[in-house]
Amino acid sequence: MSVTYTVERSATLSAPPLAVYALIEDFHRWVEWSPWEELDPDVQRTYSGTTHGVGAIYAWSGNKKAGQGRMEISEAVPGRKVRIRLAFVKPFKSSNVTTFTLTEEGKGTRVVWQMVGPKPFMMRMLGFVFNMDKLVGKDFEKGLAKLEQASSSS
């Protein structure tokens, strides 16, 4: 039986679902709201596959804070969901699944941002150091706030 971790945050944004979706399913637009964009102003970005939606690929390589990795959109339902296969190479190797679920709520959108990944033995042993919820949760909160700003100005 494999052990996994889950990090999840949610927020209600003032923009409609399709406006929020457009910012998530196009990796070129992540520079407008991703909480990790500020980690390395010189990060090397590579886009491949489709321009957006299923098959879109974004790879990055940066300083020690930004690390190195790759994302590929594996599922995209307009205005409702984006699922991404996320692979970190540096500072540690890890494969995760990230899902954005969008639900219309009044005139806005409820966004649930979730990441699920394996919790290897060493991570379990050093749980107080490698608490993914504490390590990534604040980034998700910051990203959702920036997504609100970007979607309301689109």
Short mmCIF file of N, CA and C in Angstrom, two decimals:
data_model
loop_
_atom_site.label_atom_id
_atom_site.label_comp_id
_atom_site.label_asym_id
_atom_site.label_seq_id
_atom_site.Cartn_x
_atom_site.Cartn_y
_atom_site.Cartn_z
N MET A 1 0.84 -1.19 0.00
CA MET A 1 0.00 0.00 0.00
C MET A 1 0.88 1.25 0.00
N SER A 2 0.67 2.12 -0.98
CA SER A 2 1.47 3.34 -1.02
C SER A 2 0.81 4.41 -0.16
N VAL A 3 1.64 5.20 0.45
CA VAL A 3 1.18 6.29 1.29
C VAL A 3 1.33 7.58 0.51
N THR A 4 0.30 8.41 0.56
CA THR A 4 0.32 9.68 -0.17
C THR A 4 0.07 10.85 0.77
N TYR A 5 0.37 12.02 0.28
CA TYR A 5 0.01 13.25 0.98
C TYR A 5 -0.95 14.02 0.08
N THR A 6 -1.73 14.89 0.68
CA THR A 6 -2.63 15.76 -0.07
C THR A 6 -2.50 17.16 0.49
N VAL A 7 -2.35 18.12 -0.41
CA VAL A 7 -2.39 19.53 -0.04
C VAL A 7 -3.57 20.12 -0.80
N GLU A 8 -4.41 20.85 -0.09
CA GLU A 8 -5.60 21.41 -0.74
C GLU A 8 -5.94 22.76 -0.13
N ARG A 9 -6.23 23.70 -1.00
CA ARG A 9 -6.71 25.00 -0.58
C ARG A 9 -7.83 25.41 -1.53
N SER A 10 -8.70 26.29 -1.08
CA SER A 10 -9.79 26.75 -1.93
C SER A 10 -10.07 28.22 -1.65
N ALA A 11 -10.70 28.84 -2.63
CA ALA A 11 -11.11 30.24 -2.50
C ALA A 11 -12.23 30.50 -3.49
N THR A 12 -13.05 31.49 -3.18
CA THR A 12 -14.08 31.92 -4.10
C THR A 12 -13.60 33.21 -4.76
N LEU A 13 -13.48 33.15 -6.08
CA LEU A 13 -13.00 34.29 -6.85
C LEU A 13 -14.19 35.02 -7.47
N SER A 14 -14.00 36.30 -7.77
CA SER A 14 -15.12 37.10 -8.29
C SER A 14 -15.36 36.91 -9.79
N ALA A 15 -14.41 36.30 -10.50
CA ALA A 15 -14.54 36.11 -11.94
C ALA A 15 -15.34 34.85 -12.27
N PRO A 16 -15.95 34.81 -13.47
CA PRO A 16 -16.70 33.61 -13.88
C PRO A 16 -15.75 32.44 -14.18
N PRO A 17 -16.27 31.20 -14.12
CA PRO A 17 -15.44 30.01 -14.30
C PRO A 17 -14.58 30.01 -15.57
N LEU A 18 -15.11 30.42 -16.70
CA LEU A 18 -14.32 30.38 -17.94
C LEU A 18 -13.13 31.34 -17.91
N ALA A 19 -13.27 32.47 -17.22
CA ALA A 19 -12.16 33.43 -17.10
C ALA A 19 -11.05 32.83 -16.24
N VAL A 20 -11.41 32.17 -15.16
CA VAL A 20 -10.43 31.53 -14.28
C VAL A 20 -9.78 30.36 -15.01
N TYR A 21 -10.59 29.56 -15.66
CA TYR A 21 -10.11 28.40 -16.41
C TYR A 21 -9.07 28.80 -17.45
N ALA A 22 -9.30 29.90 -18.14
CA ALA A 22 -8.38 30.37 -19.19
C ALA A 22 -6.98 30.64 -18.63
N LEU A 23 -6.90 31.09 -17.40
CA LEU A 23 -5.60 31.37 -16.76
C LEU A 23 -4.89 30.09 -16.32
N ILE A 24 -5.65 29.04 -16.05
CA ILE A 24 -5.06 27.80 -15.55
C ILE A 24 -4.66 26.87 -16.69
N GLU A 25 -5.48 26.76 -17.73
CA GLU A 25 -5.24 25.76 -18.78
C GLU A 25 -4.26 26.23 -19.86
N ASP A 26 -3.71 27.42 -19.67
CA ASP A 26 -2.69 27.93 -20.59
C ASP A 26 -1.44 28.26 -19.77
N PHE A 27 -0.43 27.39 -19.84
CA PHE A 27 0.78 27.59 -19.04
C PHE A 27 1.47 28.92 -19.32
N HIS A 28 1.30 29.48 -20.51
CA HIS A 28 1.89 30.77 -20.83
C HIS A 28 1.35 31.86 -19.90
N ARG A 29 0.14 31.66 -19.38
CA ARG A 29 -0.51 32.66 -18.52
C ARG A 29 -0.20 32.48 -17.04
N TRP A 30 0.52 31.40 -16.68
CA TRP A 30 0.86 31.18 -15.27
C TRP A 30 1.76 32.29 -14.73
N VAL A 31 2.51 32.96 -15.59
CA VAL A 31 3.37 34.06 -15.12
C VAL A 31 2.53 35.17 -14.50
N GLU A 32 1.24 35.23 -14.84
CA GLU A 32 0.35 36.26 -14.30
C GLU A 32 -0.08 35.97 -12.86
N TRP A 33 0.02 34.70 -12.42
CA TRP A 33 -0.55 34.40 -11.10
C TRP A 33 0.20 33.34 -10.29
N SER A 34 1.06 32.56 -10.88
CA SER A 34 1.71 31.47 -10.14
C SER A 34 2.54 32.01 -8.99
N PRO A 35 2.39 31.43 -7.81
CA PRO A 35 3.14 31.91 -6.65
C PRO A 35 4.64 31.64 -6.75
N TRP A 36 5.04 30.81 -7.70
CA TRP A 36 6.46 30.43 -7.81
C TRP A 36 7.21 31.27 -8.82
N GLU A 37 6.53 32.13 -9.54
CA GLU A 37 7.19 32.96 -10.56
C GLU A 37 8.24 33.89 -9.97
N GLU A 38 8.06 34.27 -8.72
CA GLU A 38 8.97 35.23 -8.09
C GLU A 38 10.24 34.57 -7.55
N LEU A 39 10.32 33.26 -7.55
CA LEU A 39 11.46 32.57 -6.94
C LEU A 39 12.76 32.76 -7.71
N ASP A 40 12.67 32.91 -9.01
CA ASP A 40 13.86 33.06 -9.83
C ASP A 40 13.52 33.89 -11.07
N PRO A 41 13.94 35.16 -11.09
CA PRO A 41 13.62 36.00 -12.25
C PRO A 41 14.29 35.51 -13.54
N ASP A 42 15.30 34.66 -13.41
CA ASP A 42 16.02 34.14 -14.58
C ASP A 42 15.66 32.70 -14.92
N VAL A 43 14.53 32.21 -14.39
CA VAL A 43 14.13 30.82 -14.65
C VAL A 43 14.02 30.58 -16.15
N GLN A 44 14.47 29.42 -16.59
CA GLN A 44 14.37 29.03 -17.99
C GLN A 44 13.06 28.26 -18.18
N ARG A 45 12.20 28.76 -19.08
CA ARG A 45 10.91 28.14 -19.34
C ARG A 45 10.89 27.53 -20.73
N THR A 46 10.28 26.35 -20.84
CA THR A 46 10.10 25.70 -22.14
C THR A 46 8.65 25.27 -22.25
N TYR A 47 8.01 25.66 -23.34
CA TYR A 47 6.64 25.26 -23.61
C TYR A 47 6.65 24.32 -24.81
N SER A 48 5.88 23.23 -24.73
CA SER A 48 5.79 22.31 -25.86
C SER A 48 4.42 21.64 -25.84
N GLY A 49 4.23 20.71 -26.77
CA GLY A 49 2.92 20.07 -26.88
C GLY A 49 1.92 21.06 -27.46
N THR A 50 0.68 20.95 -27.05
CA THR A 50 -0.35 21.87 -27.53
C THR A 50 -0.15 23.23 -26.87
N THR A 51 -0.78 24.27 -27.40
CA THR A 51 -0.61 25.60 -26.83
C THR A 51 -1.33 25.75 -25.49
N HIS A 52 -2.41 25.00 -25.31
CA HIS A 52 -3.16 25.03 -24.04
C HIS A 52 -4.02 23.78 -23.98
N GLY A 53 -4.56 23.51 -22.80
CA GLY A 53 -5.42 22.33 -22.62
C GLY A 53 -4.64 21.03 -22.62
N VAL A 54 -5.34 19.92 -22.84
CA VAL A 54 -4.73 18.59 -22.78
C VAL A 54 -3.54 18.52 -23.74
N GLY A 55 -2.42 18.05 -23.21
CA GLY A 55 -1.21 17.92 -24.01
C GLY A 55 -0.26 19.10 -23.91
N ALA A 56 -0.68 20.19 -23.28
CA ALA A 56 0.21 21.33 -23.09
C ALA A 56 1.27 20.95 -22.05
N ILE A 57 2.51 21.32 -22.32
CA ILE A 57 3.64 20.98 -21.45
C ILE A 57 4.41 22.24 -21.11
N TYR A 58 4.79 22.34 -19.85
CA TYR A 58 5.60 23.44 -19.36
C TYR A 58 6.73 22.84 -18.53
N ALA A 59 7.95 23.17 -18.90
CA ALA A 59 9.11 22.70 -18.14
C ALA A 59 9.89 23.93 -17.68
N TRP A 60 10.53 23.82 -16.54
CA TRP A 60 11.30 24.94 -16.03
C TRP A 60 12.59 24.43 -15.40
N SER A 61 13.56 25.31 -15.36
CA SER A 61 14.83 25.04 -14.69
C SER A 61 15.31 26.37 -14.12
N GLY A 62 15.53 26.38 -12.81
CA GLY A 62 15.91 27.63 -12.17
C GLY A 62 16.91 27.44 -11.05
N ASN A 63 16.98 28.44 -10.21
CA ASN A 63 17.89 28.41 -9.08
C ASN A 63 17.43 27.36 -8.05
N LYS A 64 18.10 27.33 -6.90
CA LYS A 64 17.78 26.32 -5.88
C LYS A 64 16.34 26.43 -5.38
N LYS A 65 15.82 27.65 -5.32
CA LYS A 65 14.44 27.84 -4.86
C LYS A 65 13.43 27.36 -5.90
N ALA A 66 13.66 27.68 -7.16
CA ALA A 66 12.73 27.32 -8.23
C ALA A 66 12.85 25.85 -8.62
N GLY A 67 14.05 25.31 -8.53
CA GLY A 67 14.26 23.91 -8.88
C GLY A 67 14.08 23.63 -10.36
N GLN A 68 13.75 22.38 -10.65
CA GLN A 68 13.55 21.96 -12.04
C GLN A 68 12.40 20.97 -12.08
N GLY A 69 11.59 21.07 -13.13
CA GLY A 69 10.47 20.15 -13.23
C GLY A 69 9.72 20.30 -14.53
N ARG A 70 8.59 19.62 -14.57
CA ARG A 70 7.78 19.57 -15.79
C ARG A 70 6.32 19.35 -15.42
N MET A 71 5.42 20.03 -16.12
CA MET A 71 3.98 19.85 -15.93
C MET A 71 3.36 19.54 -17.28
N GLU A 72 2.37 18.65 -17.28
CA GLU A 72 1.62 18.35 -18.49
C GLU A 72 0.14 18.25 -18.14
N ILE A 73 -0.69 18.96 -18.89
CA ILE A 73 -2.13 18.90 -18.66
C ILE A 73 -2.66 17.58 -19.20
N SER A 74 -3.27 16.80 -18.32
CA SER A 74 -3.79 15.48 -18.69
C SER A 74 -5.31 15.46 -18.83
N GLU A 75 -5.97 16.47 -18.28
CA GLU A 75 -7.42 16.56 -18.39
C GLU A 75 -7.82 18.03 -18.33
N ALA A 76 -8.73 18.43 -19.20
CA ALA A 76 -9.20 19.81 -19.21
C ALA A 76 -10.67 19.83 -19.61
N VAL A 77 -11.51 20.28 -18.69
CA VAL A 77 -12.94 20.41 -18.95
C VAL A 77 -13.25 21.90 -18.83
N PRO A 78 -13.52 22.58 -19.95
CA PRO A 78 -13.70 24.03 -19.94
C PRO A 78 -14.63 24.53 -18.83
N GLY A 79 -14.08 25.46 -18.05
CA GLY A 79 -14.84 26.08 -16.97
C GLY A 79 -15.06 25.20 -15.75
N ARG A 80 -14.50 23.95 -15.76
CA ARG A 80 -14.79 23.04 -14.65
C ARG A 80 -13.57 22.39 -14.00
N LYS A 81 -12.58 21.96 -14.82
CA LYS A 81 -11.48 21.21 -14.23
C LYS A 81 -10.24 21.24 -15.11
N VAL A 82 -9.07 21.27 -14.43
CA VAL A 82 -7.78 21.09 -15.09
C VAL A 82 -6.97 20.15 -14.21
N ARG A 83 -6.51 19.05 -14.80
CA ARG A 83 -5.68 18.09 -14.07
C ARG A 83 -4.30 18.08 -14.72
N ILE A 84 -3.27 18.11 -13.88
CA ILE A 84 -1.89 18.25 -14.35
C ILE A 84 -1.01 17.17 -13.73
N ARG A 85 -0.20 16.52 -14.58
CA ARG A 85 0.85 15.63 -14.07
C ARG A 85 2.07 16.51 -13.83
N LEU A 86 2.54 16.50 -12.60
CA LEU A 86 3.63 17.36 -12.17
C LEU A 86 4.81 16.50 -11.75
N ALA A 87 5.96 16.72 -12.36
CA ALA A 87 7.16 15.96 -12.01
C ALA A 87 8.26 16.92 -11.62
N PHE A 88 8.74 16.79 -10.40
CA PHE A 88 9.89 17.57 -9.93
C PHE A 88 11.15 16.76 -10.19
N VAL A 89 12.19 17.43 -10.64
CA VAL A 89 13.49 16.79 -10.83
C VAL A 89 14.45 17.27 -9.74
N LYS A 90 14.45 18.59 -9.49
CA LYS A 90 15.29 19.19 -8.45
C LYS A 90 14.42 20.14 -7.64
N PRO A 91 14.60 20.29 -6.38
CA PRO A 91 15.68 19.78 -5.55
C PRO A 91 15.51 18.31 -5.14
N PHE A 92 14.37 17.72 -5.45
CA PHE A 92 14.14 16.30 -5.16
C PHE A 92 13.23 15.75 -6.25
N LYS A 93 13.31 14.46 -6.49
CA LYS A 93 12.45 13.84 -7.49
C LYS A 93 11.11 13.47 -6.86
N SER A 94 10.05 13.79 -7.59
CA SER A 94 8.71 13.48 -7.10
C SER A 94 7.73 13.60 -8.26
N SER A 95 6.74 12.73 -8.28
CA SER A 95 5.66 12.81 -9.26
C SER A 95 4.36 13.02 -8.52
N ASN A 96 3.61 14.01 -8.94
CA ASN A 96 2.38 14.40 -8.26
C ASN A 96 1.28 14.64 -9.28
N VAL A 97 0.07 14.70 -8.79
CA VAL A 97 -1.07 15.09 -9.61
C VAL A 97 -1.68 16.32 -8.96
N THR A 98 -1.83 17.35 -9.78
CA THR A 98 -2.44 18.60 -9.31
C THR A 98 -3.76 18.78 -10.05
N THR A 99 -4.80 19.12 -9.30
CA THR A 99 -6.12 19.30 -9.90
C THR A 99 -6.71 20.63 -9.45
N PHE A 100 -7.20 21.37 -10.42
CA PHE A 100 -7.97 22.58 -10.15
C PHE A 100 -9.42 22.26 -10.50
N THR A 101 -10.31 22.37 -9.51
CA THR A 101 -11.73 22.13 -9.74
C THR A 101 -12.46 23.47 -9.60
N LEU A 102 -13.24 23.83 -10.61
CA LEU A 102 -13.93 25.11 -10.63
C LEU A 102 -15.43 24.87 -10.56
N THR A 103 -16.09 25.61 -9.69
CA THR A 103 -17.54 25.50 -9.54
C THR A 103 -18.13 26.90 -9.54
N GLU A 104 -19.13 27.11 -10.37
CA GLU A 104 -19.79 28.41 -10.39
C GLU A 104 -20.46 28.64 -9.04
N GLU A 105 -20.21 29.81 -8.48
CA GLU A 105 -20.79 30.15 -7.18
C GLU A 105 -21.25 31.60 -7.25
N GLY A 106 -22.57 31.78 -7.39
CA GLY A 106 -23.11 33.13 -7.58
C GLY A 106 -22.57 33.69 -8.89
N LYS A 107 -21.97 34.88 -8.82
CA LYS A 107 -21.37 35.48 -10.01
C LYS A 107 -19.88 35.14 -10.10
N GLY A 108 -19.40 34.33 -9.19
CA GLY A 108 -17.98 34.01 -9.15
C GLY A 108 -17.69 32.53 -9.32
N THR A 109 -16.51 32.15 -8.88
CA THR A 109 -16.05 30.77 -9.06
C THR A 109 -15.37 30.27 -7.80
N ARG A 110 -15.79 29.12 -7.36
CA ARG A 110 -15.11 28.44 -6.26
C ARG A 110 -14.00 27.61 -6.88
N VAL A 111 -12.75 27.85 -6.48
CA VAL A 111 -11.60 27.13 -7.00
C VAL A 111 -11.03 26.26 -5.88
N VAL A 112 -10.90 24.97 -6.16
CA VAL A 112 -10.24 24.05 -5.24
C VAL A 112 -8.95 23.62 -5.93
N TRP A 113 -7.82 23.88 -5.28
CA TRP A 113 -6.50 23.54 -5.82
C TRP A 113 -5.95 22.42 -4.95
N GLN A 114 -5.73 21.28 -5.56
CA GLN A 114 -5.30 20.11 -4.81
C GLN A 114 -4.07 19.47 -5.46
N MET A 115 -3.14 19.02 -4.63
CA MET A 115 -1.99 18.26 -5.11
C MET A 115 -1.89 16.99 -4.27
N VAL A 116 -1.74 15.87 -4.97
CA VAL A 116 -1.59 14.57 -4.31
C VAL A 116 -0.29 13.96 -4.83
N GLY A 117 0.48 13.43 -3.91
CA GLY A 117 1.75 12.82 -4.31
C GLY A 117 2.17 11.73 -3.34
N PRO A 118 3.19 10.98 -3.72
CA PRO A 118 3.66 9.90 -2.86
C PRO A 118 4.38 10.45 -1.64
N LYS A 119 4.29 9.72 -0.57
CA LYS A 119 4.96 10.11 0.67
C LYS A 119 5.97 9.01 0.99
N PRO A 120 7.20 9.13 0.44
CA PRO A 120 8.21 8.09 0.66
C PRO A 120 8.56 7.94 2.13
N PHE A 121 9.20 6.84 2.42
CA PHE A 121 9.56 6.48 3.79
C PHE A 121 10.28 7.62 4.51
N MET A 122 11.28 8.22 3.87
CA MET A 122 12.06 9.28 4.54
C MET A 122 11.17 10.49 4.85
N MET A 123 10.24 10.79 3.97
CA MET A 123 9.33 11.91 4.21
C MET A 123 8.43 11.60 5.40
N ARG A 124 8.01 10.34 5.52
CA ARG A 124 7.17 9.95 6.66
C ARG A 124 7.98 10.02 7.95
N MET A 125 9.24 9.58 7.90
CA MET A 125 10.09 9.59 9.09
C MET A 125 10.39 11.03 9.55
N LEU A 126 10.54 11.92 8.59
CA LEU A 126 10.86 13.32 8.90
C LEU A 126 9.65 14.21 8.67
N GLY A 127 8.49 13.71 9.03
CA GLY A 127 7.22 14.40 8.78
C GLY A 127 7.17 15.82 9.31
N PHE A 128 7.82 16.06 10.43
CA PHE A 128 7.81 17.41 10.99
C PHE A 128 8.63 18.37 10.13
N VAL A 129 9.59 17.86 9.36
CA VAL A 129 10.40 18.69 8.48
C VAL A 129 9.75 18.79 7.09
N PHE A 130 9.25 17.65 6.60
CA PHE A 130 8.68 17.58 5.26
C PHE A 130 7.16 17.53 5.29
N ASN A 131 6.56 18.44 6.03
CA ASN A 131 5.11 18.52 6.05
C ASN A 131 4.67 19.29 4.82
N MET A 132 4.23 18.55 3.79
CA MET A 132 3.90 19.18 2.51
C MET A 132 2.78 20.20 2.64
N ASP A 133 1.83 19.98 3.55
CA ASP A 133 0.76 20.95 3.71
C ASP A 133 1.33 22.30 4.16
N LYS A 134 2.29 22.25 5.10
CA LYS A 134 2.90 23.50 5.57
C LYS A 134 3.84 24.08 4.52
N LEU A 135 4.56 23.21 3.78
CA LEU A 135 5.51 23.68 2.79
C LEU A 135 4.83 24.29 1.56
N VAL A 136 3.74 23.70 1.12
CA VAL A 136 3.10 24.11 -0.14
C VAL A 136 1.80 24.88 0.08
N GLY A 137 1.13 24.65 1.18
CA GLY A 137 -0.17 25.27 1.43
C GLY A 137 -0.16 26.79 1.32
N LYS A 138 0.85 27.43 1.90
CA LYS A 138 0.92 28.90 1.83
C LYS A 138 1.12 29.37 0.38
N ASP A 139 1.85 28.58 -0.42
CA ASP A 139 2.01 28.92 -1.83
C ASP A 139 0.68 28.84 -2.56
N PHE A 140 -0.11 27.82 -2.25
CA PHE A 140 -1.44 27.69 -2.86
C PHE A 140 -2.31 28.90 -2.50
N GLU A 141 -2.27 29.30 -1.22
CA GLU A 141 -3.06 30.45 -0.78
C GLU A 141 -2.65 31.72 -1.52
N LYS A 142 -1.34 31.92 -1.65
CA LYS A 142 -0.81 33.08 -2.37
C LYS A 142 -1.22 33.00 -3.84
N GLY A 143 -1.13 31.82 -4.44
CA GLY A 143 -1.50 31.64 -5.83
C GLY A 143 -2.97 31.91 -6.08
N LEU A 144 -3.82 31.47 -5.18
CA LEU A 144 -5.26 31.72 -5.32
C LEU A 144 -5.56 33.22 -5.23
N ALA A 145 -4.87 33.92 -4.34
CA ALA A 145 -5.05 35.37 -4.23
C ALA A 145 -4.60 36.06 -5.52
N LYS A 146 -3.48 35.61 -6.08
CA LYS A 146 -2.98 36.19 -7.33
C LYS A 146 -3.89 35.80 -8.50
N LEU A 147 -4.48 34.62 -8.46
CA LEU A 147 -5.42 34.19 -9.48
C LEU A 147 -6.66 35.07 -9.45
N GLU A 148 -7.08 35.47 -8.26
CA GLU A 148 -8.21 36.40 -8.12
C GLU A 148 -7.87 37.73 -8.81
N GLN A 149 -6.69 38.26 -8.54
CA GLN A 149 -6.28 39.52 -9.16
C GLN A 149 -6.22 39.39 -10.69
N ALA A 150 -5.59 38.33 -11.17
CA ALA A 150 -5.42 38.15 -12.61
C ALA A 150 -6.75 37.93 -13.32
N SER A 151 -7.65 37.16 -12.69
CA SER A 151 -8.93 36.84 -13.35
C SER A 151 -9.87 38.04 -13.32
N SER A 152 -9.78 38.88 -12.31
CA SER A 152 -10.68 40.03 -12.25
C SER A 152 -10.21 41.15 -13.17
N SER A 153 -8.93 41.11 -13.58
CA SER A 153 -8.44 42.16 -14.48
C SER A 153 -8.44 41.68 -15.94
N SER A 154 -8.80 40.39 -16.17
CA SER A 154 -8.83 39.86 -17.55
C SER A 154 -10.05 40.31 -18.29
#
